[in-house]
GROMACS .gro file of C-alpha atoms in nm:
model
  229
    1UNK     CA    1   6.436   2.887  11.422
    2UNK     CA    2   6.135   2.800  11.189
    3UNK     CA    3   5.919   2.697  11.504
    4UNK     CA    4   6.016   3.051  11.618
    5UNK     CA    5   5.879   3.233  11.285
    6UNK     CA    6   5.590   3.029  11.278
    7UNK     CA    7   5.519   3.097  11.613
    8UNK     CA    8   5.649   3.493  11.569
    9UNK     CA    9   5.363   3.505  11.286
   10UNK     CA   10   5.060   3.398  11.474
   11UNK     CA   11   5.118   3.613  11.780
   12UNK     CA   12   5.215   3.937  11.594
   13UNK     CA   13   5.023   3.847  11.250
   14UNK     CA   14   4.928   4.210  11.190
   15UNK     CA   15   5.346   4.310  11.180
   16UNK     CA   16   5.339   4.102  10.843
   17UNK     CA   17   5.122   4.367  10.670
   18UNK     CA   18   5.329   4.635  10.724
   19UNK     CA   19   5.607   4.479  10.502
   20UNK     CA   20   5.334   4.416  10.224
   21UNK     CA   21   5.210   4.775  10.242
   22UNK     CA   22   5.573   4.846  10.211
   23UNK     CA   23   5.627   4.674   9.945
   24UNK     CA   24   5.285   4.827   9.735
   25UNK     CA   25   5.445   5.159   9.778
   26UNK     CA   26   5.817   5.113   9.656
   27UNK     CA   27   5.636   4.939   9.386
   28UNK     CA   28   5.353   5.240   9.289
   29UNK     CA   29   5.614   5.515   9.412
   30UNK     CA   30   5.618   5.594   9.035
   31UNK     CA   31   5.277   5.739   9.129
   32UNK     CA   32   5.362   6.004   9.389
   33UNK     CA   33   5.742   6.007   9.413
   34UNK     CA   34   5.787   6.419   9.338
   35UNK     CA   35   5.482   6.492   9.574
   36UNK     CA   36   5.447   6.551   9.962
   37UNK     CA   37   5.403   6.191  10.008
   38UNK     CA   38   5.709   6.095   9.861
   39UNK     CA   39   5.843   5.966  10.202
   40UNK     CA   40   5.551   5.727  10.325
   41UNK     CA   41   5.732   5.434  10.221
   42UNK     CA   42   6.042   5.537  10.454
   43UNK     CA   43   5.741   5.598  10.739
   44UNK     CA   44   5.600   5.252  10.714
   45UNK     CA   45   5.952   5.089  10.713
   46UNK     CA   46   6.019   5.273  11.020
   47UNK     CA   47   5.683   5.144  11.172
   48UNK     CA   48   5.760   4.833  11.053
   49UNK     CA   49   6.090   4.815  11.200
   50UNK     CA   50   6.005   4.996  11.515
   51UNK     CA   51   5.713   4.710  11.591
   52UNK     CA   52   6.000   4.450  11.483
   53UNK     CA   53   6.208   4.587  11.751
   54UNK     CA   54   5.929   4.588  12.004
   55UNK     CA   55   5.905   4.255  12.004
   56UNK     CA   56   6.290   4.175  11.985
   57UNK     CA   57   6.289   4.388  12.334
   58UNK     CA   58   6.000   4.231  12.471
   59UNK     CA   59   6.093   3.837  12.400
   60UNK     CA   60   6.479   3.861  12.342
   61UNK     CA   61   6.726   3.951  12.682
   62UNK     CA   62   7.007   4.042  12.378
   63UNK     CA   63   6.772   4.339  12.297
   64UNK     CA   64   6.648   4.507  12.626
   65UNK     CA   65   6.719   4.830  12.719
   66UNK     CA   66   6.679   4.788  13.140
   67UNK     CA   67   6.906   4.566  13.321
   68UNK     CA   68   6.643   4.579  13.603
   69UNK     CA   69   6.414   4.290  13.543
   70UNK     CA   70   6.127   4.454  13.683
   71UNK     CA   71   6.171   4.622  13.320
   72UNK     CA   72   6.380   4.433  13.170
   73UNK     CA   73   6.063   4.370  12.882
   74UNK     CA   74   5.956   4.701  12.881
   75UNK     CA   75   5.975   4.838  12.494
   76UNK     CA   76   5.741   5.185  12.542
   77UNK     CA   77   5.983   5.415  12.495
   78UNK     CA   78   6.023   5.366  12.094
   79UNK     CA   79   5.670   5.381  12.084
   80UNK     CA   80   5.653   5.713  12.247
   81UNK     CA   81   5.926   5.815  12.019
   82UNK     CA   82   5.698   5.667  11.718
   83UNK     CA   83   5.426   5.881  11.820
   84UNK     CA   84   5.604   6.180  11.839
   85UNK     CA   85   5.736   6.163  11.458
   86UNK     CA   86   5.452   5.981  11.332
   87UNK     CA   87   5.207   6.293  11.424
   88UNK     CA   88   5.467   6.566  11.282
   89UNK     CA   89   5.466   6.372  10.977
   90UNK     CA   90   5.106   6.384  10.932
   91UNK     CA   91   5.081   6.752  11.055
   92UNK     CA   92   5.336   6.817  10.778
   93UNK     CA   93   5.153   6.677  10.543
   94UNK     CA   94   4.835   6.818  10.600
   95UNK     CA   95   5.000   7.130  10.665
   96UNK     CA   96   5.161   7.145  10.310
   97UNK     CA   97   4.875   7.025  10.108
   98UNK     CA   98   4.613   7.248  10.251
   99UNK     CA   99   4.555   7.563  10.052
  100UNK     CA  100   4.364   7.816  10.282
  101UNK     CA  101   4.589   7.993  10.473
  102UNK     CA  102   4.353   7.990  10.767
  103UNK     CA  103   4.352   7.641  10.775
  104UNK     CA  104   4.764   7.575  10.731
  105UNK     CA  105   4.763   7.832  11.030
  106UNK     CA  106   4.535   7.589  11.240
  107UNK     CA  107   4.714   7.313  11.160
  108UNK     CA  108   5.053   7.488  11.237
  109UNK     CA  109   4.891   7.570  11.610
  110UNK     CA  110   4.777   7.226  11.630
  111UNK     CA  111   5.148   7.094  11.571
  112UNK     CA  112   5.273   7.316  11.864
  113UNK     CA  113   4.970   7.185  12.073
  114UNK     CA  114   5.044   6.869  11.993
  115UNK     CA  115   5.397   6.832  12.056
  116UNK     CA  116   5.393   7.056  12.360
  117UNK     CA  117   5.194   6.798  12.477
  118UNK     CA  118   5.419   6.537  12.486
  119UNK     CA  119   5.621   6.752  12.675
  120UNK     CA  120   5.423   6.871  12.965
  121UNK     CA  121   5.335   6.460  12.942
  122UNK     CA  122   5.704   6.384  13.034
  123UNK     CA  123   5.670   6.605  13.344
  124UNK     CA  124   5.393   6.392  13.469
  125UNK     CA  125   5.437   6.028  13.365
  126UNK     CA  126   5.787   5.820  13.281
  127UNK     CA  127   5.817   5.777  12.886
  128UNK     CA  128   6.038   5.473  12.972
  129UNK     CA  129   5.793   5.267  13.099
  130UNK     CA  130   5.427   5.432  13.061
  131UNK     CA  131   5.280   5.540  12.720
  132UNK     CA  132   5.182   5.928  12.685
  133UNK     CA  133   4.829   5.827  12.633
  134UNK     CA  134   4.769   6.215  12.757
  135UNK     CA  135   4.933   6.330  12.475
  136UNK     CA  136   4.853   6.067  12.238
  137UNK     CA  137   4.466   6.143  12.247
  138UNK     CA  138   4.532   6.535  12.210
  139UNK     CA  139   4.764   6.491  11.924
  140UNK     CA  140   4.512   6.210  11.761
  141UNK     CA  141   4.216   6.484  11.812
  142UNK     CA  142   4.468   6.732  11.646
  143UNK     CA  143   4.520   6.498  11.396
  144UNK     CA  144   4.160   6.435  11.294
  145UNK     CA  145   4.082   6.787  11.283
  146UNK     CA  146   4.368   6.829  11.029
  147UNK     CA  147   4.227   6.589  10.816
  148UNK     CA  148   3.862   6.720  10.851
  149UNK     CA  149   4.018   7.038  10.715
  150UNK     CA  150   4.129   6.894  10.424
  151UNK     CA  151   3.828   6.695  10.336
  152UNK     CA  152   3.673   7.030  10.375
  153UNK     CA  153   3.873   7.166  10.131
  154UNK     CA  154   3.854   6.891   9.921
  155UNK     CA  155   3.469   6.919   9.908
  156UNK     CA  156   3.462   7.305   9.842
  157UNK     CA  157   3.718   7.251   9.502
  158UNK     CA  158   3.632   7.220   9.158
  159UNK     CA  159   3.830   6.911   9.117
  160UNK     CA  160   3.839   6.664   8.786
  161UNK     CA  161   3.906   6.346   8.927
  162UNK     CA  162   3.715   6.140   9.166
  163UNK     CA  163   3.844   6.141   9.519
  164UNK     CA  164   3.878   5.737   9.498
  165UNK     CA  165   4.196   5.807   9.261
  166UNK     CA  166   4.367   6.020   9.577
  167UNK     CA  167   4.614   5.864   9.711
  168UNK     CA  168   4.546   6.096  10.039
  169UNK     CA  169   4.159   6.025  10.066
  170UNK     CA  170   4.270   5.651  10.115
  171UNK     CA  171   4.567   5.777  10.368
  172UNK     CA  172   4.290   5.996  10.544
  173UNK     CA  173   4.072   5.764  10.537
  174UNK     CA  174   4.278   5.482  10.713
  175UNK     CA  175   4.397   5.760  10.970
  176UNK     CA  176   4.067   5.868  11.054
  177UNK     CA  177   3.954   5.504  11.141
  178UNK     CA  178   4.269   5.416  11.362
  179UNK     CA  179   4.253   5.760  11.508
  180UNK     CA  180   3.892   5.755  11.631
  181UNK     CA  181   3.955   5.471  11.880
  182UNK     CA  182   4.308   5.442  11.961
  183UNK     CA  183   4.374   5.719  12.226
  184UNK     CA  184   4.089   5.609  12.390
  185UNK     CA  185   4.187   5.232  12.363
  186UNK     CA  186   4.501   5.336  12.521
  187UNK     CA  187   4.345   5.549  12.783
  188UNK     CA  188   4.158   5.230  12.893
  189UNK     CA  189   4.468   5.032  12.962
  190UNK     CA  190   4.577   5.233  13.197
  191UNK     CA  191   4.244   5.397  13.381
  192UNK     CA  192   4.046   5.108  13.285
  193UNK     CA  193   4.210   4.792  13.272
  194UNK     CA  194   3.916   4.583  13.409
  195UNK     CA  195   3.707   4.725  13.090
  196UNK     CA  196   4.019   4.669  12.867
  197UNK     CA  197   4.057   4.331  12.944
  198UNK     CA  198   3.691   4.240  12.933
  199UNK     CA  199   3.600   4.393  12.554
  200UNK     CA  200   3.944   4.253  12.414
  201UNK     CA  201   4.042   4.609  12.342
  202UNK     CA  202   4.346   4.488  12.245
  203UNK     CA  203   4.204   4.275  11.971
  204UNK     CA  204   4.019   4.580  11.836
  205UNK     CA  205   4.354   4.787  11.823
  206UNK     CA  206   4.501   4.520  11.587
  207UNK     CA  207   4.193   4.521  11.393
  208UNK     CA  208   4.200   4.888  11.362
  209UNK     CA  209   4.561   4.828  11.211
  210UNK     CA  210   4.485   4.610  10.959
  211UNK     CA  211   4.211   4.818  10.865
  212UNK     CA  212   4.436   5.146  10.835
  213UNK     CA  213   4.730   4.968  10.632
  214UNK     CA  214   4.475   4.783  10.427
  215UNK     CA  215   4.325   5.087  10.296
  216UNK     CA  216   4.676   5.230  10.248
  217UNK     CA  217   4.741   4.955  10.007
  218UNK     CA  218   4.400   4.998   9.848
  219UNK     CA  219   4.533   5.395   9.788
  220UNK     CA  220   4.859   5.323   9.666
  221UNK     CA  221   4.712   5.027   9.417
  222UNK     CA  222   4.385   5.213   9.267
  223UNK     CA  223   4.490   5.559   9.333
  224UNK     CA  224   4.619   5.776   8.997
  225UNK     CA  225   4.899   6.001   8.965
  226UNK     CA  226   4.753   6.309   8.827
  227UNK     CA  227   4.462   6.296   9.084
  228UNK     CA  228   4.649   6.364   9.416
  229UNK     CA  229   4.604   6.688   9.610
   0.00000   0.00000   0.00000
């Protein structure tokens, strides 16, 4: 069983940092807890466990969904379900804390765009075994714009504290870096699996994780109570 763990914490070492993030926000929630990001820590236990369960179905016959053994491994549809809440979370809150009315209307249209993505997606490739990488890159463009709106926003306020006490600039932030590459990571495994393969794509996904939780932590560590918006 240790042997296991051990060897469960080399191969996924980047699940680990969920937990810790986790853990940083249940003990700053004192910092945001009446505030639109009250429920991030209940999003990154739910990544957290979702990627815990992903592996369980991948490695462990107890937890597969597909008694076909061509499939038998094959864990893609809770990430497609991930993606689909993970992106209305983020539209939400974008959509809440943005002030213009021009811009909450833009991101409202985005969320539509984005999720009726997923759907025409389903018409056109299995969410049981293939991700919605389609979808996934729309919605992460969607996503990026929302947050572009808001730094906007941000830059155009009179505002008395600096942004590195936001608890959103460092949630931004981290979004923005994951966001930039990982539809297009994704769209490489599947069009482009030579190229995938040969530039350890893979590698830079993880990297890109670390990086994004990281910088949550940072956020939820430095960040001050009276300074989010």
């Amino acid at each position: 069983m240790a042997q296991e763990f051990l060897v469960f914490l080399k191969e996924q070492y980047f699940i680990p940092i969920y937990f810790v993030t986790w853990v940083i926000s249940v003990l700053t929630y004192k910092k945001y807890f009446d505030t639109i990001l009250k429920y991030f820590p209940v999003f990154i236990a739910y990544t957290f466990f979702t990627e815990i369960l992903g592996y369980f179905i991948k490695f462990h016959e107890g937890f597969q969904f597909f008694s076909d053994e061509r499939y038998s491994w094959d864990n893609v549809i809770i990430y497609n379900v991930y993606s689909v809440v993970s992106f209305l979370f983020f539209y939400y809150i974008y959509w809440t804390i943005l002030k213009t009315e021009k811009y909450k209307k833009w991101v409202k249209i985005g969320a539509i765009v984005g999720a009726t993505g997923y759907i025409i997606s389903m018409f056109f490739q299995d969410p049981f075994h293939i991700n919605l990488y389609y979808a996934d890159l729309v919605a992460s463009l969607i996503l990026l714009f929302a947050i572009a709106l808001y730094f906007k926003e941000k830059k155009e306020e009179t505002y008395p504290y600096p942004m590195t006490h936001n608890l959103l600039f460092w949630i931004s932030l981290g979004l923005v870096i994951f966001h930039i590459f990982f539809p297009f990571i994704f769209l490489m495994l599947y069009e482009a699996l030579d190229f995938y393969y040969k530039y350890h794509l893979h590698k830079l996904l993880i990297i890109l994780i670390v990086v994004m939780y990281c910088l949550f932590s940072i956020g939820f560590l430095i960040s001050k109570r009276k300074a989010l918006r």
